[in-house]
GROMACS .gro file of C-alpha atoms in nm:
model
  315
    1MET     CA    1  -5.212   2.145   8.394
    2LYS     CA    2  -5.352   1.818   8.281
    3ASN     CA    3  -5.505   1.984   7.974
    4ASN     CA    4  -5.166   2.144   7.891
    5GLU     CA    5  -4.986   1.807   7.930
    6SER     CA    6  -5.232   1.642   7.706
    7ILE     CA    7  -5.186   1.912   7.439
    8ILE     CA    8  -4.805   1.883   7.466
    9ASN     CA    9  -4.823   1.508   7.426
   10LYS     CA   10  -5.030   1.542   7.114
   11LEU     CA   11  -4.770   1.769   6.945
   12PRO     CA   12  -4.558   1.592   6.683
   13THR     CA   13  -4.209   1.510   6.798
   14SER     CA   14  -3.901   1.496   6.576
   15THR     CA   15  -3.654   1.207   6.606
   16PRO     CA   16  -3.332   1.145   6.431
   17GLU     CA   17  -3.506   0.863   6.243
   18SER     CA   18  -3.789   1.085   6.130
   19THR     CA   19  -3.582   1.375   6.008
   20PRO     CA   20  -3.571   1.377   5.625
   21VAL     CA   21  -3.216   1.353   5.473
   22ILE     CA   22  -3.160   1.602   5.203
   23LYS     CA   23  -2.912   1.478   4.942
   24ARG     CA   24  -2.738   1.746   4.759
   25ARG     CA   25  -2.630   1.671   4.407
   26LYS     CA   26  -2.272   1.750   4.337
   27LYS     CA   27  -2.228   2.011   4.069
   28VAL     CA   28  -2.033   1.892   3.776
   29ASN     CA   29  -1.733   2.112   3.713
   30PRO     CA   30  -1.723   2.212   3.341
   31ARG     CA   31  -1.345   2.219   3.360
   32MET     CA   32  -1.337   1.857   3.465
   33ILE     CA   33  -1.564   1.759   3.176
   34ALA     CA   34  -1.318   1.929   2.931
   35PHE     CA   35  -1.029   1.764   3.111
   36TYR     CA   36  -1.175   1.406   3.067
   37LEU     CA   37  -1.274   1.478   2.715
   38MET     CA   38  -0.911   1.559   2.632
   39VAL     CA   39  -0.743   1.295   2.849
   40ILE     CA   40  -0.954   0.984   2.789
   41PRO     CA   41  -0.918   0.973   2.402
   42ALA     CA   42  -0.543   1.048   2.438
   43ALA     CA   43  -0.510   0.770   2.702
   44LEU     CA   44  -0.699   0.521   2.488
   45LEU     CA   45  -0.486   0.596   2.177
   46PHE     CA   46  -0.168   0.565   2.393
   47PHE     CA   47  -0.284   0.225   2.529
   48ALA     CA   48  -0.389   0.104   2.190
   49PHE     CA   49  -0.074   0.202   1.997
   50HIS     CA   50   0.187   0.183   2.269
   51THR     CA   51   0.102  -0.012   2.583
   52LEU     CA   52  -0.096  -0.295   2.415
   53PRO     CA   53   0.170  -0.368   2.152
   54ALA     CA   54   0.434  -0.359   2.427
   55LEU     CA   55   0.236  -0.618   2.628
   56GLN     CA   56   0.186  -0.825   2.317
   57GLY     CA   57   0.556  -0.824   2.258
   58VAL     CA   58   0.618  -0.956   2.607
   59TYR     CA   59   0.367  -1.221   2.551
   60TYR     CA   60   0.519  -1.326   2.213
   61SER     CA   61   0.865  -1.340   2.372
   62PHE     CA   62   0.760  -1.660   2.542
   63THR     CA   63   0.661  -1.826   2.208
   64ASN     CA   64   0.835  -1.936   1.892
   65TRP     CA   65   0.627  -1.716   1.653
   66ASN     CA   66   0.805  -1.596   1.345
   67GLY     CA   67   0.574  -1.301   1.291
   68ILE     CA   68   0.394  -1.452   0.988
   69ALA     CA   69   0.251  -1.796   1.069
   70LEU     CA   70  -0.089  -1.834   1.228
   71ASP     CA   71   0.015  -2.099   1.476
   72TYR     CA   72   0.298  -2.098   1.740
   73GLU     CA   73   0.394  -2.267   2.055
   74PHE     CA   74   0.494  -2.159   2.405
   75VAL     CA   75   0.861  -2.214   2.466
   76GLY     CA   76   0.898  -2.050   2.809
   77PHE     CA   77   1.228  -1.873   2.871
   78LYS     CA   78   1.406  -2.052   2.586
   79ASN     CA   79   1.434  -1.721   2.389
   80TYR     CA   80   1.583  -1.546   2.681
   81PHE     CA   81   1.842  -1.820   2.738
   82ASN     CA   82   1.940  -1.824   2.376
   83LEU     CA   83   2.006  -1.452   2.367
   84PHE     CA   84   2.326  -1.502   2.564
   85LYS     CA   85   2.444  -1.771   2.326
   86ASP     CA   86   2.418  -1.553   2.010
   87GLN     CA   87   2.743  -1.385   1.933
   88THR     CA   88   2.585  -1.129   1.697
   89ILE     CA   89   2.362  -1.003   1.984
   90LEU     CA   90   2.655  -0.988   2.228
   91ASP     CA   91   2.858  -0.790   1.972
   92SER     CA   92   2.571  -0.553   1.918
   93TYR     CA   93   2.542  -0.492   2.291
   94GLY     CA   94   2.916  -0.416   2.303
   95PHE     CA   95   2.892  -0.171   2.014
   96THR     CA   96   2.577  -0.002   2.156
   97PHE     CA   97   2.729   0.041   2.502
   98LYS     CA   98   3.053   0.184   2.361
   99PHE     CA   99   2.858   0.417   2.134
  100ALA     CA  100   2.630   0.529   2.423
  101ILE     CA  101   2.899   0.600   2.672
  102ILE     CA  102   3.120   0.801   2.431
  103GLY     CA  103   2.813   0.973   2.284
  104ALA     CA  104   2.664   1.080   2.614
  105ILE     CA  105   2.994   1.217   2.746
  106LEU     CA  106   3.078   1.414   2.426
  107ILE     CA  107   2.723   1.546   2.393
  108ASN     CA  108   2.715   1.693   2.735
  109ILE     CA  109   3.065   1.840   2.724
  110ILE     CA  110   3.004   2.003   2.384
  111SER     CA  111   2.652   2.124   2.478
  112LEU     CA  112   2.763   2.272   2.807
  113PHE     CA  113   3.057   2.452   2.638
  114VAL     CA  114   2.834   2.594   2.359
  115ALA     CA  115   2.565   2.684   2.605
  116VAL     CA  116   2.806   2.886   2.819
  117GLY     CA  117   2.920   3.074   2.509
  118LEU     CA  118   2.562   3.142   2.390
  119ASN     CA  119   2.472   3.266   2.738
  120ALA     CA  120   2.742   3.537   2.723
  121ARG     CA  121   2.674   3.891   2.609
  122ILE     CA  122   2.776   3.855   2.245
  123LYS     CA  123   2.639   4.012   1.927
  124GLY     CA  124   2.383   3.808   1.741
  125ARG     CA  125   2.325   3.585   2.034
  126ASN     CA  126   1.967   3.506   1.935
  127PHE     CA  127   2.078   3.424   1.580
  128PHE     CA  128   2.338   3.179   1.695
  129ARG     CA  129   2.095   3.012   1.935
  130ALA     CA  130   1.862   2.952   1.647
  131VAL     CA  131   2.147   2.814   1.434
  132TYR     CA  132   2.251   2.569   1.704
  133PHE     CA  133   1.891   2.463   1.764
  134LEU     CA  134   1.823   2.403   1.392
  135PRO     CA  135   1.952   2.041   1.376
  136ASN     CA  136   1.686   1.940   1.627
  137ILE     CA  137   1.401   2.019   1.391
  138LEU     CA  138   1.553   1.848   1.090
  139SER     CA  139   1.456   1.492   0.982
  140VAL     CA  140   1.708   1.244   1.122
  141LEU     CA  141   1.688   1.017   0.822
  142ILE     CA  142   1.723   1.307   0.574
  143VAL     CA  143   2.028   1.432   0.760
  144GLY     CA  144   2.173   1.079   0.774
  145PHE     CA  145   2.137   1.035   0.391
  146ILE     CA  146   2.300   1.381   0.332
  147PHE     CA  147   2.600   1.289   0.551
  148ASN     CA  148   2.614   0.949   0.385
  149PHE     CA  149   2.667   1.124   0.055
  150PHE     CA  150   2.904   1.366   0.218
  151PHE     CA  151   3.133   1.090   0.364
  152THR     CA  152   3.104   0.866   0.061
  153ASN     CA  153   3.164   1.118  -0.216
  154ILE     CA  154   3.258   1.468  -0.117
  155ILE     CA  155   3.528   1.403   0.143
  156PRO     CA  156   3.715   1.141  -0.066
  157GLU     CA  157   3.718   1.368  -0.366
  158LEU     CA  158   3.858   1.655  -0.158
  159GLY     CA  159   4.122   1.424  -0.015
  160GLU     CA  160   4.226   1.317  -0.363
  161LYS     CA  161   4.222   1.677  -0.493
  162TYR     CA  162   4.437   1.815  -0.221
  163ASP     CA  163   4.640   1.498  -0.165
  164ILE     CA  164   4.528   1.433   0.191
  165GLY     CA  165   4.579   1.060   0.245
  166PHE     CA  166   4.345   0.990   0.534
  167LEU     CA  167   4.053   1.168   0.369
  168THR     CA  168   4.070   0.972   0.047
  169GLN     CA  169   3.894   0.664   0.196
  170ASN     CA  170   3.524   0.640   0.283
  171ILE     CA  171   3.513   0.587   0.654
  172LEU     CA  172   3.162   0.439   0.636
  173GLY     CA  173   3.305   0.157   0.439
  174ASN     CA  174   3.566   0.087   0.704
  175ALA     CA  175   3.462  -0.155   0.976
  176ASP     CA  176   3.687   0.016   1.233
  177LEU     CA  177   3.597   0.378   1.146
  178ALA     CA  178   3.235   0.367   1.038
  179TRP     CA  179   3.106   0.432   1.391
  180ILE     CA  180   3.299   0.757   1.404
  181GLY     CA  181   3.104   0.895   1.106
  182ILE     CA  182   2.774   0.793   1.272
  183MET     CA  183   2.891   0.945   1.605
  184ILE     CA  184   2.964   1.281   1.436
  185VAL     CA  185   2.615   1.307   1.292
  186PHE     CA  186   2.452   1.182   1.616
  187ILE     CA  187   2.636   1.434   1.831
  188TRP     CA  188   2.568   1.722   1.590
  189GLN     CA  189   2.190   1.660   1.605
  190SER     CA  190   2.174   1.560   1.971
  191CYS     CA  191   2.355   1.863   2.099
  192ALA     CA  192   2.083   2.104   1.985
  193PHE     CA  193   1.822   1.995   2.247
  194ASN     CA  194   2.075   1.969   2.526
  195ILE     CA  195   2.207   2.317   2.455
  196ILE     CA  196   1.857   2.457   2.509
  197LEU     CA  197   1.823   2.277   2.851
  198TYR     CA  198   2.167   2.401   2.956
  199LEU     CA  199   2.075   2.760   2.852
  200SER     CA  200   1.765   2.738   3.058
  201GLY     CA  201   1.973   2.634   3.359
  202LEU     CA  202   2.239   2.900   3.307
  203GLN     CA  203   1.977   3.169   3.315
  204THR     CA  204   1.873   3.057   3.665
  205VAL     CA  205   2.218   3.137   3.808
  206PRO     CA  206   2.189   3.475   4.007
  207THR     CA  207   2.429   3.734   3.888
  208GLU     CA  208   2.499   3.823   4.254
  209LEU     CA  209   2.686   3.502   4.298
  210TYR     CA  210   2.928   3.596   4.014
  211GLU     CA  211   2.977   3.942   4.164
  212ALA     CA  212   3.046   3.797   4.510
  213SER     CA  213   3.291   3.537   4.374
  214SER     CA  214   3.477   3.791   4.163
  215LEU     CA  215   3.518   4.006   4.475
  216ASP     CA  216   3.672   3.705   4.649
  217GLY     CA  217   3.924   3.675   4.363
  218ALA     CA  218   3.778   3.376   4.179
  219ASN     CA  219   3.876   3.337   3.815
  220ARG     CA  220   3.656   3.216   3.526
  221TRP     CA  221   3.720   2.850   3.585
  222GLN     CA  222   3.668   2.872   3.963
  223GLN     CA  223   3.336   3.068   3.903
  224PHE     CA  224   3.214   2.795   3.661
  225TRP     CA  225   3.315   2.495   3.888
  226LYS     CA  226   3.216   2.653   4.223
  227VAL     CA  227   2.917   2.872   4.131
  228THR     CA  228   2.772   2.787   3.786
  229PHE     CA  229   2.791   2.406   3.781
  230PRO     CA  230   2.642   2.346   4.129
  231VAL     CA  231   2.339   2.554   4.034
  232ILE     CA  232   2.283   2.385   3.701
  233ALA     CA  233   2.352   2.034   3.838
  234PRO     CA  234   1.985   1.928   3.807
  235PHE     CA  235   2.001   2.026   3.440
  236PHE     CA  236   2.320   1.824   3.401
  237THR     CA  237   2.143   1.519   3.556
  238ILE     CA  238   1.853   1.546   3.312
  239ASN     CA  239   2.081   1.585   3.011
  240MET     CA  240   2.301   1.295   3.111
  241VAL     CA  241   2.001   1.057   3.151
  242LEU     CA  242   1.833   1.175   2.828
  243SER     CA  243   2.152   1.166   2.621
  244MET     CA  244   2.241   0.821   2.755
  245LYS     CA  245   1.896   0.689   2.670
  246ASN     CA  246   1.897   0.838   2.323
  247SER     CA  247   2.245   0.700   2.259
  248LEU     CA  248   2.140   0.351   2.365
  249MET     CA  249   1.844   0.372   2.132
  250VAL     CA  250   2.041   0.498   1.830
  251PHE     CA  251   1.870   0.375   1.508
  252ASP     CA  252   1.787   0.633   1.243
  253GLN     CA  253   2.144   0.753   1.179
  254ILE     CA  254   2.270   0.395   1.146
  255VAL     CA  255   1.988   0.301   0.902
  256ALA     CA  256   2.060   0.604   0.681
  257MET     CA  257   2.442   0.589   0.679
  258THR     CA  258   2.555   0.226   0.711
  259ASN     CA  259   2.245   0.006   0.772
  260GLY     CA  260   2.452  -0.178   1.034
  261GLY     CA  261   2.756  -0.239   0.814
  262PRO     CA  262   3.014  -0.308   0.713
  263GLY     CA  263   2.909  -0.656   0.807
  264TYR     CA  264   2.765  -0.609   1.164
  265ALA     CA  265   3.025  -0.353   1.271
  266THR     CA  266   2.770  -0.074   1.339
  267THR     CA  267   2.465  -0.283   1.421
  268SER     CA  268   2.301  -0.143   1.729
  269ILE     CA  269   2.053  -0.337   1.943
  270ALA     CA  270   1.762  -0.134   1.815
  271LEU     CA  271   1.856  -0.202   1.461
  272LEU     CA  272   1.908  -0.572   1.528
  273ILE     CA  273   1.569  -0.600   1.689
  274TYR     CA  274   1.414  -0.431   1.387
  275ASN     CA  275   1.590  -0.629   1.119
  276GLY     CA  276   1.552  -0.967   1.299
  277GLY     CA  277   1.202  -0.914   1.412
  278PHE     CA  278   1.043  -0.781   1.094
  279SER     CA  279   1.245  -0.932   0.811
  280GLY     CA  280   1.451  -1.211   0.963
  281GLY     CA  281   1.171  -1.437   1.094
  282GLU     CA  282   1.284  -1.390   1.452
  283PHE     CA  283   0.990  -1.205   1.592
  284ALA     CA  284   0.954  -1.388   1.922
  285PHE     CA  285   1.333  -1.406   1.963
  286GLN     CA  286   1.378  -1.044   1.906
  287SER     CA  287   1.080  -0.963   2.126
  288ALA     CA  288   1.268  -1.124   2.407
  289ASN     CA  289   1.577  -0.920   2.316
  290ALA     CA  290   1.355  -0.603   2.327
  291VAL     CA  291   1.227  -0.701   2.678
  292VAL     CA  292   1.578  -0.749   2.804
  293TYR     CA  293   1.704  -0.421   2.644
  294PHE     CA  294   1.407  -0.232   2.797
  295ILE     CA  295   1.511  -0.357   3.141
  296VAL     CA  296   1.876  -0.270   3.074
  297ILE     CA  297   1.779   0.098   2.974
  298MET     CA  298   1.555   0.127   3.279
  299VAL     CA  299   1.820   0.003   3.517
  300ILE     CA  300   2.083   0.233   3.362
  301SER     CA  301   1.852   0.528   3.384
  302VAL     CA  302   1.756   0.467   3.743
  303PHE     CA  303   2.119   0.416   3.838
  304GLN     CA  304   2.215   0.745   3.666
  305LEU     CA  305   1.941   0.934   3.847
  306LYS     CA  306   2.039   0.798   4.193
  307VAL     CA  307   2.412   0.863   4.145
  308LEU     CA  308   2.380   1.209   3.994
  309GLN     CA  309   2.106   1.327   4.234
  310LYS     CA  310   2.315   1.215   4.527
  311ARG     CA  311   2.609   1.406   4.376
  312GLU     CA  312   2.383   1.717   4.361
  313MET     CA  313   2.322   1.690   4.734
  314ASN     CA  314   2.694   1.678   4.802
  315MET     CA  315   2.777   1.981   4.589
   0.00000   0.00000   0.00000
């Protein structure tokens, strides 16, 4: 027994401290490598050409830099306080809000109406869908210049030829009517994308719902209001937010058609920031205007989302 015990005591014992820890190397997923190779350059480019200039704009908004001089001074919130004392800026905000509200409402009404028609079983449906989507792929500036010539030359000549009084004048030269010409072009181009979104929503409505509602005696309007619209309500929310945002940022059509004139009658906030910041020596002042306008657009978008999403829940 003693010999056995001595042999047992001489055997090596394993303790938790003496057990070797085997570290396994994690295998690198080739898909993740491809993912990072695609995302990191794009993120760097986005930061360099979007985020960094935006942060620099916020920084310059607290200075008096004119965009050219090498030296400048910090002025704090002076630029922000002066924004509300400039009548030109206040008038531009008024014009932009009026344009955005009217534009967003008309765009969604017309887009939804056209989308319902294109969703019906009509001959040449695909052809008409392509025709209505065509304005979305055209250059905004080129279209603006074409309509500028159209409103300035063609329509007045037609008015004189056929003795139609209200067509003889160039509405782009009228301070009270110029915004209507811009609105027509803006709506024509903006509806194209919204129609596609509404068409996507209309195709998600089950046909069984229409059959059941028709059996209950619902007419076309009741089917649309009680069946179609509640189903496509999320698409309506998206379109309202996008159309309002795009209307608030209207720029290209104004540059091509009136350049903000006559006077400042059609000067939007985006155009005022561009003109004052890059050619008017107001870089810091208009940077502050851009920061305020960014906050305004963000607040309006968030408010729209909350209100419209709450309405979706109640439908």
